[in-house]
C-alpha cells in the first residue's frame, strides 16, 4: 500500500464517517424524529473534530504545495528545478478545481454543511497531484 | 388459547403494532436488523464467490450495514420501536466498516 492509497483510504473514511453522522442528524431534525444522533454529545464532538481535521488537512496540503513548488533537487540525474513538470499540472488543477466547485455548488448548494467535503476532496486532489509530479520529476513511486 | 406474549392492539395502526411488539419483546427489532444484515452479508458473499470466484466481504458488510442503518433511521421516527443505543451502535459499526472497506480497496480495481 503506497502513500496515495493509504492517505486516500483514511481521508475517505473520515469523509464517510462525518457524512453518515451529518446525514443522520439532519434526517432526525427534518423529520422530527423521536430521537436522533445529535442527542449524543459523543457524535457531535466526533463530527466537529473530523471537520476541523479536514480543514487542517487542506491547510497542510496548501503549505506543502507551496514549499514543493519552490523546491529543487540538488543531486542526481534529473532537472534541478523541475519547473516543466510543475507548471502544467498546477494549471490543470486550477481548471479542474473550478469545474468541480461549480458542479458541487449546483448539487449541494452553498450551505456550510457539506462545504468541508469539497474542501477535503480538493485538498486530496492537490496531495495526489504533488506526489505524481514528484514521481515524474524524481522517479520515485508514491502509489 | 395461551400466547407466548400479549398481542399488541392491531386496530391502532402499524406503528402501534411495532411499538407493542418492542415493548413486549425488547430484542425483537435488534434481532430483525441483525437478520437483515446477515442475509445481505452472507448472501452477497456466497453469490459473488459463485459468480466471480472471489468474494469481497468488506463491500457486502458495508452494504448490509447501510441497509440496516437506513431501516434504523426510519424506526427512530417513532418513540418506542428501537432503543437510541441501537442506532448509535449501528452508526459506530458503519464507520468502522468504512475504514475496513476503504483500506481494502485497490487504486483502480474492483
PDB file of C-alpha atoms in Angstrom:
ATOM      1  CA  UNK A   1       0.000   0.000   0.000  1.00  0.00           C
ATOM      2  CA  UNK A   2       1.555   3.251  -1.149  1.00  0.00           C
ATOM      3  CA  UNK A   3       1.308   6.749   0.208  1.00  0.00           C
ATOM      4  CA  UNK A   4      -1.556   7.855  -2.043  1.00  0.00           C
ATOM      5  CA  UNK A   5      -3.679   4.786  -1.406  1.00  0.00           C
ATOM      6  CA  UNK A   6      -3.127   4.851   2.331  1.00  0.00           C
ATOM      7  CA  UNK A   7      -3.853   8.574   2.792  1.00  0.00           C
ATOM      8  CA  UNK A   8      -6.779   8.301   0.387  1.00  0.00           C
ATOM      9  CA  UNK A   9      -8.305   5.439   2.397  1.00  0.00           C
ATOM     10  CA  UNK A  10      -8.013   7.321   5.680  1.00  0.00           C
ATOM     11  CA  UNK A  11      -9.374  10.519   4.182  1.00  0.00           C
ATOM     12  CA  UNK A  12     -12.316   8.731   2.579  1.00  0.00           C
ATOM     13  CA  UNK A  13     -13.055   7.039   5.903  1.00  0.00           C
ATOM     14  CA  UNK A  14     -13.161  10.446   7.616  1.00  0.00           C
ATOM     15  CA  UNK A  15     -15.435  11.852   4.906  1.00  0.00           C
ATOM     16  CA  UNK A  16     -17.652   8.781   5.103  1.00  0.00           C
ATOM     17  CA  UNK A  17     -17.926   8.999   8.892  1.00  0.00           C
ATOM     18  CA  UNK A  18     -18.757  12.685   9.011  1.00  0.00           C
ATOM     19  CA  UNK A  19     -21.254  12.312   6.135  1.00  0.00           C
ATOM     20  CA  UNK A  20     -23.084   9.498   7.922  1.00  0.00           C
ATOM     21  CA  UNK A  21     -23.239  11.478  11.174  1.00  0.00           C
ATOM     22  CA  UNK A  22     -24.401  14.694   9.491  1.00  0.00           C
ATOM     23  CA  UNK A  23     -26.978  12.829   7.398  1.00  0.00           C
ATOM     24  CA  UNK A  24     -28.317  11.006  10.435  1.00  0.00           C
ATOM     25  CA  UNK A  25     -28.640  14.214  12.480  1.00  0.00           C
ATOM     26  CA  UNK A  26     -30.216  16.092   9.558  1.00  0.00           C
ATOM     27  CA  UNK A  27     -32.664  13.261   8.897  1.00  0.00           C
ATOM     28  CA  UNK A  28     -33.777  13.276  12.513  1.00  0.00           C
ATOM     29  CA  UNK A  29     -34.200  17.044  12.666  1.00  0.00           C
ATOM     30  CA  UNK A  30     -36.037  17.427   9.379  1.00  0.00           C
ATOM     31  CA  UNK A  31     -38.452  14.600  10.142  1.00  0.00           C
ATOM     32  CA  UNK A  32     -38.884  15.470  13.829  1.00  0.00           C
ATOM     33  CA  UNK A  33     -37.716  12.016  14.870  1.00  0.00           C
ATOM     34  CA  UNK A  34     -38.291  10.792  18.405  1.00  0.00           C
ATOM     35  CA  UNK A  35     -34.515  10.827  18.878  1.00  0.00           C
ATOM     36  CA  UNK A  36     -31.506  11.374  16.675  1.00  0.00           C
ATOM     37  CA  UNK A  37     -27.773  11.048  16.758  1.00  0.00           C
ATOM     38  CA  UNK A  38     -27.412  14.743  17.617  1.00  0.00           C
ATOM     39  CA  UNK A  39     -28.718  13.963  21.102  1.00  0.00           C
ATOM     40  CA  UNK A  40     -25.436  12.195  21.777  1.00  0.00           C
ATOM     41  CA  UNK A  41     -22.576  14.527  22.704  1.00  0.00           C
ATOM     42  CA  UNK A  42     -20.031  11.978  21.553  1.00  0.00           C
ATOM     43  CA  UNK A  43     -21.145  12.027  17.937  1.00  0.00           C
ATOM     44  CA  UNK A  44     -21.391  15.821  17.882  1.00  0.00           C
ATOM     45  CA  UNK A  45     -17.832  16.079  19.197  1.00  0.00           C
ATOM     46  CA  UNK A  46     -16.640  13.493  16.681  1.00  0.00           C
ATOM     47  CA  UNK A  47     -18.248  15.408  13.817  1.00  0.00           C
ATOM     48  CA  UNK A  48     -16.680  18.718  14.899  1.00  0.00           C
ATOM     49  CA  UNK A  49     -13.315  17.080  15.402  1.00  0.00           C
ATOM     50  CA  UNK A  50     -13.307  15.427  11.957  1.00  0.00           C
ATOM     51  CA  UNK A  51     -14.414  18.655  10.267  1.00  0.00           C
ATOM     52  CA  UNK A  52     -11.590  20.575  11.947  1.00  0.00           C
ATOM     53  CA  UNK A  53      -9.125  17.882  10.898  1.00  0.00           C
ATOM     54  CA  UNK A  54     -10.288  18.084   7.287  1.00  0.00           C
ATOM     55  CA  UNK A  55      -9.857  21.864   7.190  1.00  0.00           C
ATOM     56  CA  UNK A  56      -6.418  21.496   8.772  1.00  0.00           C
ATOM     57  CA  UNK A  57      -5.538  18.827   6.196  1.00  0.00           C
ATOM     58  CA  UNK A  58      -6.282  21.272   3.391  1.00  0.00           C
ATOM     59  CA  UNK A  59      -4.143  23.953   5.052  1.00  0.00           C
ATOM     60  CA  UNK A  60      -1.263  21.491   5.379  1.00  0.00           C
ATOM     61  CA  UNK A  61      -1.588  20.481   1.729  1.00  0.00           C
ATOM     62  CA  UNK A  62      -1.520  24.144   0.636  1.00  0.00           C
ATOM     63  CA  UNK A  63       1.629  24.784   2.688  1.00  0.00           C
ATOM     64  CA  UNK A  64       3.285  21.634   1.353  1.00  0.00           C
ATOM     65  CA  UNK A  65       2.237  22.565  -2.160  1.00  0.00           C
ATOM     66  CA  UNK A  66       3.871  25.989  -1.919  1.00  0.00           C
ATOM     67  CA  UNK A  67       7.095  24.646  -0.497  1.00  0.00           C
ATOM     68  CA  UNK A  68       7.149  21.852  -3.100  1.00  0.00           C
ATOM     69  CA  UNK A  69       6.677  24.390  -5.889  1.00  0.00           C
ATOM     70  CA  UNK A  70       9.750  26.269  -4.656  1.00  0.00           C
ATOM     71  CA  UNK A  71      11.848  23.131  -4.107  1.00  0.00           C
ATOM     72  CA  UNK A  72      14.878  21.932  -6.046  1.00  0.00           C
ATOM     73  CA  UNK A  73      16.762  18.664  -6.314  1.00  0.00           C
ATOM     74  CA  UNK A  74      20.445  19.388  -5.907  1.00  0.00           C
ATOM     75  CA  UNK A  75      21.847  15.986  -6.839  1.00  0.00           C
ATOM     76  CA  UNK A  76      21.062  13.102  -9.154  1.00  0.00           C
ATOM     77  CA  UNK A  77      20.339  12.717 -12.832  1.00  0.00           C
ATOM     78  CA  UNK A  78      17.297  14.946 -13.110  1.00  0.00           C
ATOM     79  CA  UNK A  79      16.310  18.514 -13.892  1.00  0.00           C
ATOM     80  CA  UNK A  80      17.215  20.609 -10.884  1.00  0.00           C
ATOM     81  CA  UNK A  81      14.132  22.821 -10.500  1.00  0.00           C
ATOM     82  CA  UNK A  82      11.591  20.556 -12.188  1.00  0.00           C
ATOM     83  CA  UNK A  83       9.698  23.625 -13.411  1.00  0.00           C
ATOM     84  CA  UNK A  84       8.460  21.964 -16.583  1.00  0.00           C
ATOM     85  CA  UNK A  85       6.897  19.183 -14.548  1.00  0.00           C
ATOM     86  CA  UNK A  86       5.209  21.560 -12.135  1.00  0.00           C
ATOM     87  CA  UNK A  87       3.666  24.257 -14.335  1.00  0.00           C
ATOM     88  CA  UNK A  88       1.337  22.091 -16.459  1.00  0.00           C
ATOM     89  CA  UNK A  89      -0.252  20.037 -13.679  1.00  0.00           C
ATOM     90  CA  UNK A  90      -0.768  23.068 -11.443  1.00  0.00           C
ATOM     91  CA  UNK A  91      -2.608  24.886 -14.232  1.00  0.00           C
ATOM     92  CA  UNK A  92      -4.685  21.805 -14.983  1.00  0.00           C
ATOM     93  CA  UNK A  93      -5.504  21.501 -11.299  1.00  0.00           C
ATOM     94  CA  UNK A  94      -6.857  25.056 -11.220  1.00  0.00           C
ATOM     95  CA  UNK A  95      -9.154  24.270 -14.140  1.00  0.00           C
ATOM     96  CA  UNK A  96     -10.343  21.053 -12.503  1.00  0.00           C
ATOM     97  CA  UNK A  97     -10.911  22.904  -9.238  1.00  0.00           C
ATOM     98  CA  UNK A  98     -13.152  25.480 -10.907  1.00  0.00           C
ATOM     99  CA  UNK A  99     -15.127  22.741 -12.648  1.00  0.00           C
ATOM    100  CA  UNK A 100     -15.589  20.664  -9.506  1.00  0.00           C
ATOM    101  CA  UNK A 101     -16.522  23.697  -7.406  1.00  0.00           C
ATOM    102  CA  UNK A 102     -19.261  24.693  -9.814  1.00  0.00           C
ATOM    103  CA  UNK A 103     -20.670  21.164 -10.028  1.00  0.00           C
ATOM    104  CA  UNK A 104     -20.513  20.759  -6.269  1.00  0.00           C
ATOM    105  CA  UNK A 105     -22.281  24.058  -5.650  1.00  0.00           C
ATOM    106  CA  UNK A 106     -25.001  23.121  -8.123  1.00  0.00           C
ATOM    107  CA  UNK A 107     -25.653  19.803  -6.400  1.00  0.00           C
ATOM    108  CA  UNK A 108     -25.169  20.658  -2.720  1.00  0.00           C
ATOM    109  CA  UNK A 109     -25.744  24.432  -2.713  1.00  0.00           C
ATOM    110  CA  UNK A 110     -23.604  26.942  -0.877  1.00  0.00           C
ATOM    111  CA  UNK A 111     -24.520  25.749   2.621  1.00  0.00           C
ATOM    112  CA  UNK A 112     -21.811  25.079   5.164  1.00  0.00           C
ATOM    113  CA  UNK A 113     -22.998  21.537   5.995  1.00  0.00           C
ATOM    114  CA  UNK A 114     -21.293  19.897   3.045  1.00  0.00           C
ATOM    115  CA  UNK A 115     -18.667  22.534   2.249  1.00  0.00           C
ATOM    116  CA  UNK A 116     -15.959  20.612   4.109  1.00  0.00           C
ATOM    117  CA  UNK A 117     -16.463  17.677   1.692  1.00  0.00           C
ATOM    118  CA  UNK A 118     -15.365  19.833  -1.231  1.00  0.00           C
ATOM    119  CA  UNK A 119     -12.543  21.281   0.852  1.00  0.00           C
ATOM    120  CA  UNK A 120     -11.218  17.851   1.734  1.00  0.00           C
ATOM    121  CA  UNK A 121     -11.606  16.459  -1.782  1.00  0.00           C
ATOM    122  CA  UNK A 122      -9.735  19.380  -3.334  1.00  0.00           C
ATOM    123  CA  UNK A 123      -7.039  19.001  -0.698  1.00  0.00           C
ATOM    124  CA  UNK A 124      -6.694  15.330  -1.589  1.00  0.00           C
ATOM    125  CA  UNK A 125      -6.514  16.157  -5.308  1.00  0.00           C
ATOM    126  CA  UNK A 126      -3.664  18.580  -4.550  1.00  0.00           C
ATOM    127  CA  UNK A 127      -1.934  15.947  -2.450  1.00  0.00           C
ATOM    128  CA  UNK A 128      -2.104  13.375  -5.262  1.00  0.00           C
ATOM    129  CA  UNK A 129      -1.022  15.996  -7.795  1.00  0.00           C
ATOM    130  CA  UNK A 130       2.110  16.862  -5.815  1.00  0.00           C
ATOM    131  CA  UNK A 131       3.066  13.224  -5.360  1.00  0.00           C
ATOM    132  CA  UNK A 132       2.619  12.474  -9.058  1.00  0.00           C
ATOM    133  CA  UNK A 133       4.703  15.486 -10.073  1.00  0.00           C
ATOM    134  CA  UNK A 134       7.339  14.312  -7.649  1.00  0.00           C
ATOM    135  CA  UNK A 135       7.088  10.815  -9.166  1.00  0.00           C
ATOM    136  CA  UNK A 136       7.630  12.214 -12.676  1.00  0.00           C
ATOM    137  CA  UNK A 137      10.380  14.563 -11.586  1.00  0.00           C
ATOM    138  CA  UNK A 138      12.370  12.484  -9.129  1.00  0.00           C
ATOM    139  CA  UNK A 139      11.465   8.986 -10.316  1.00  0.00           C
ATOM    140  CA  UNK A 140      10.048   7.694  -7.010  1.00  0.00           C
ATOM    141  CA  UNK A 141       6.872   5.686  -6.554  1.00  0.00           C
ATOM    142  CA  UNK A 142       4.175   7.004  -4.186  1.00  0.00           C
ATOM    143  CA  UNK A 143       1.409   4.692  -5.478  1.00  0.00           C
TER     144      UNK A 143
ATOM    145  CA  UNK B   1     -55.597 -20.074  23.621  1.00  0.00           C
ATOM    146  CA  UNK B   2     -52.471 -19.155  25.561  1.00  0.00           C
ATOM    147  CA  UNK B   3     -49.979 -16.917  23.767  1.00  0.00           C
ATOM    148  CA  UNK B   4     -46.277 -16.507  24.309  1.00  0.00           C
ATOM    149  CA  UNK B   5     -46.758 -12.729  24.694  1.00  0.00           C
ATOM    150  CA  UNK B   6     -49.583 -10.225  24.865  1.00  0.00           C
ATOM    151  CA  UNK B   7     -50.783  -9.280  21.418  1.00  0.00           C
ATOM    152  CA  UNK B   8     -50.439  -5.581  20.529  1.00  0.00           C
ATOM    153  CA  UNK B   9     -53.525  -3.594  19.622  1.00  0.00           C
ATOM    154  CA  UNK B  10     -53.885  -4.408  15.923  1.00  0.00           C
ATOM    155  CA  UNK B  11     -56.535  -1.756  15.231  1.00  0.00           C
ATOM    156  CA  UNK B  12     -54.445   1.296  16.198  1.00  0.00           C
ATOM    157  CA  UNK B  13     -52.214   1.266  13.120  1.00  0.00           C
ATOM    158  CA  UNK B  14     -48.951  -0.410  12.081  1.00  0.00           C
ATOM    159  CA  UNK B  15     -46.812   1.875  14.249  1.00  0.00           C
ATOM    160  CA  UNK B  16     -48.594   0.691  17.353  1.00  0.00           C
ATOM    161  CA  UNK B  17     -48.094  -2.928  16.354  1.00  0.00           C
ATOM    162  CA  UNK B  18     -44.324  -2.353  16.176  1.00  0.00           C
ATOM    163  CA  UNK B  19     -44.291  -0.371  19.421  1.00  0.00           C
ATOM    164  CA  UNK B  20     -46.336  -3.054  21.144  1.00  0.00           C
ATOM    165  CA  UNK B  21     -44.029  -5.789  19.889  1.00  0.00           C
ATOM    166  CA  UNK B  22     -40.940  -3.875  21.038  1.00  0.00           C
ATOM    167  CA  UNK B  23     -42.447  -3.248  24.440  1.00  0.00           C
ATOM    168  CA  UNK B  24     -43.268  -6.919  24.820  1.00  0.00           C
ATOM    169  CA  UNK B  25     -40.000  -8.273  23.354  1.00  0.00           C
ATOM    170  CA  UNK B  26     -37.266  -5.566  23.572  1.00  0.00           C
ATOM    171  CA  UNK B  27     -34.820  -7.574  21.454  1.00  0.00           C
ATOM    172  CA  UNK B  28     -37.195  -8.058  18.526  1.00  0.00           C
ATOM    173  CA  UNK B  29     -36.012  -5.069  16.458  1.00  0.00           C
ATOM    174  CA  UNK B  30     -32.262  -5.582  17.053  1.00  0.00           C
ATOM    175  CA  UNK B  31     -32.689  -9.245  16.074  1.00  0.00           C
ATOM    176  CA  UNK B  32     -34.649  -8.238  12.977  1.00  0.00           C
ATOM    177  CA  UNK B  33     -31.924  -5.760  11.960  1.00  0.00           C
ATOM    178  CA  UNK B  34     -29.213  -8.328  12.640  1.00  0.00           C
ATOM    179  CA  UNK B  35     -31.008 -10.880  10.463  1.00  0.00           C
ATOM    180  CA  UNK B  36     -31.257  -8.338   7.637  1.00  0.00           C
ATOM    181  CA  UNK B  37     -27.532  -7.679   7.895  1.00  0.00           C
ATOM    182  CA  UNK B  38     -26.674 -11.390   7.913  1.00  0.00           C
ATOM    183  CA  UNK B  39     -28.892 -12.110   4.899  1.00  0.00           C
ATOM    184  CA  UNK B  40     -27.154  -9.411   2.841  1.00  0.00           C
ATOM    185  CA  UNK B  41     -23.658 -10.208   4.110  1.00  0.00           C
ATOM    186  CA  UNK B  42     -23.758 -13.980   3.739  1.00  0.00           C
ATOM    187  CA  UNK B  43     -25.949 -13.990   0.626  1.00  0.00           C
ATOM    188  CA  UNK B  44     -23.825 -11.385  -1.143  1.00  0.00           C
ATOM    189  CA  UNK B  45     -20.553 -13.141  -0.345  1.00  0.00           C
ATOM    190  CA  UNK B  46     -21.790 -16.547  -1.455  1.00  0.00           C
ATOM    191  CA  UNK B  47     -23.331 -15.201  -4.667  1.00  0.00           C
ATOM    192  CA  UNK B  48     -20.266 -13.191  -5.603  1.00  0.00           C
ATOM    193  CA  UNK B  49     -17.923 -16.088  -4.857  1.00  0.00           C
ATOM    194  CA  UNK B  50     -20.037 -18.407  -7.013  1.00  0.00           C
ATOM    195  CA  UNK B  51     -20.213 -15.970  -9.929  1.00  0.00           C
ATOM    196  CA  UNK B  52     -16.766 -14.353  -9.835  1.00  0.00           C
ATOM    197  CA  UNK B  53     -14.597 -16.825  -7.969  1.00  0.00           C
ATOM    198  CA  UNK B  54     -13.847 -14.400  -5.161  1.00  0.00           C
ATOM    199  CA  UNK B  55     -15.842 -12.550  -2.531  1.00  0.00           C
ATOM    200  CA  UNK B  56     -15.482  -9.026  -1.203  1.00  0.00           C
ATOM    201  CA  UNK B  57     -16.627  -9.261   2.435  1.00  0.00           C
ATOM    202  CA  UNK B  58     -15.940  -5.614   3.292  1.00  0.00           C
ATOM    203  CA  UNK B  59     -18.219  -4.450   0.469  1.00  0.00           C
ATOM    204  CA  UNK B  60     -21.078  -6.768   1.475  1.00  0.00           C
ATOM    205  CA  UNK B  61     -20.683  -5.906   5.124  1.00  0.00           C
ATOM    206  CA  UNK B  62     -20.894  -2.211   4.262  1.00  0.00           C
ATOM    207  CA  UNK B  63     -23.937  -2.835   2.057  1.00  0.00           C
ATOM    208  CA  UNK B  64     -25.659  -4.739   4.843  1.00  0.00           C
ATOM    209  CA  UNK B  65     -24.869  -2.102   7.441  1.00  0.00           C
ATOM    210  CA  UNK B  66     -26.031   0.726   5.177  1.00  0.00           C
ATOM    211  CA  UNK B  67     -29.364  -1.068   4.720  1.00  0.00           C
ATOM    212  CA  UNK B  68     -29.690  -1.652   8.439  1.00  0.00           C
ATOM    213  CA  UNK B  69     -28.727   1.975   9.123  1.00  0.00           C
ATOM    214  CA  UNK B  70     -31.467   3.323   6.855  1.00  0.00           C
ATOM    215  CA  UNK B  71     -34.031   0.990   8.408  1.00  0.00           C
ATOM    216  CA  UNK B  72     -32.950   2.047  11.900  1.00  0.00           C
ATOM    217  CA  UNK B  73     -33.298   5.710  10.900  1.00  0.00           C
ATOM    218  CA  UNK B  74     -36.892   5.073   9.830  1.00  0.00           C
ATOM    219  CA  UNK B  75     -37.551   3.245  13.098  1.00  0.00           C
ATOM    220  CA  UNK B  76     -36.182   6.214  15.039  1.00  0.00           C
ATOM    221  CA  UNK B  77     -39.014   8.431  13.800  1.00  0.00           C
ATOM    222  CA  UNK B  78     -41.415   6.980  16.359  1.00  0.00           C
ATOM    223  CA  UNK B  79     -40.528   6.559  20.008  1.00  0.00           C
ATOM    224  CA  UNK B  80     -40.545   3.043  21.385  1.00  0.00           C
ATOM    225  CA  UNK B  81     -39.612   0.991  18.325  1.00  0.00           C
ATOM    226  CA  UNK B  82     -35.852   0.846  18.799  1.00  0.00           C
ATOM    227  CA  UNK B  83     -33.552   1.981  21.549  1.00  0.00           C
ATOM    228  CA  UNK B  84     -31.361   5.058  20.765  1.00  0.00           C
ATOM    229  CA  UNK B  85     -28.325   2.998  21.780  1.00  0.00           C
ATOM    230  CA  UNK B  86     -29.028   0.572  18.930  1.00  0.00           C
ATOM    231  CA  UNK B  87     -28.846   3.421  16.401  1.00  0.00           C
ATOM    232  CA  UNK B  88     -25.583   4.650  17.941  1.00  0.00           C
ATOM    233  CA  UNK B  89     -24.079   1.162  17.773  1.00  0.00           C
ATOM    234  CA  UNK B  90     -25.120   0.764  14.125  1.00  0.00           C
ATOM    235  CA  UNK B  91     -23.514   4.100  13.180  1.00  0.00           C
ATOM    236  CA  UNK B  92     -20.340   3.161  15.066  1.00  0.00           C
ATOM    237  CA  UNK B  93     -20.162  -0.197  13.283  1.00  0.00           C
ATOM    238  CA  UNK B  94     -20.796   1.548   9.975  1.00  0.00           C
ATOM    239  CA  UNK B  95     -17.860   3.919  10.499  1.00  0.00           C
ATOM    240  CA  UNK B  96     -15.518   1.077  11.498  1.00  0.00           C
ATOM    241  CA  UNK B  97     -16.696  -0.907   8.485  1.00  0.00           C
ATOM    242  CA  UNK B  98     -15.994   2.144   6.330  1.00  0.00           C
ATOM    243  CA  UNK B  99     -12.352   2.044   7.453  1.00  0.00           C
ATOM    244  CA  UNK B 100     -12.160  -1.665   6.599  1.00  0.00           C
ATOM    245  CA  UNK B 101     -13.777  -1.061   3.209  1.00  0.00           C
ATOM    246  CA  UNK B 102     -11.565   1.854   2.136  1.00  0.00           C
ATOM    247  CA  UNK B 103      -8.354   0.217   3.322  1.00  0.00           C
ATOM    248  CA  UNK B 104      -9.196  -2.914   1.328  1.00  0.00           C
ATOM    249  CA  UNK B 105      -9.649  -1.056  -1.968  1.00  0.00           C
ATOM    250  CA  UNK B 106      -7.112  -1.156  -4.762  1.00  0.00           C
ATOM    251  CA  UNK B 107      -6.399   2.096  -6.544  1.00  0.00           C
ATOM    252  CA  UNK B 108      -8.439   1.323  -9.623  1.00  0.00           C
ATOM    253  CA  UNK B 109      -9.605  -2.274  -9.492  1.00  0.00           C
ATOM    254  CA  UNK B 110     -12.999  -3.530  -8.229  1.00  0.00           C
TER     255      UNK B 110
END
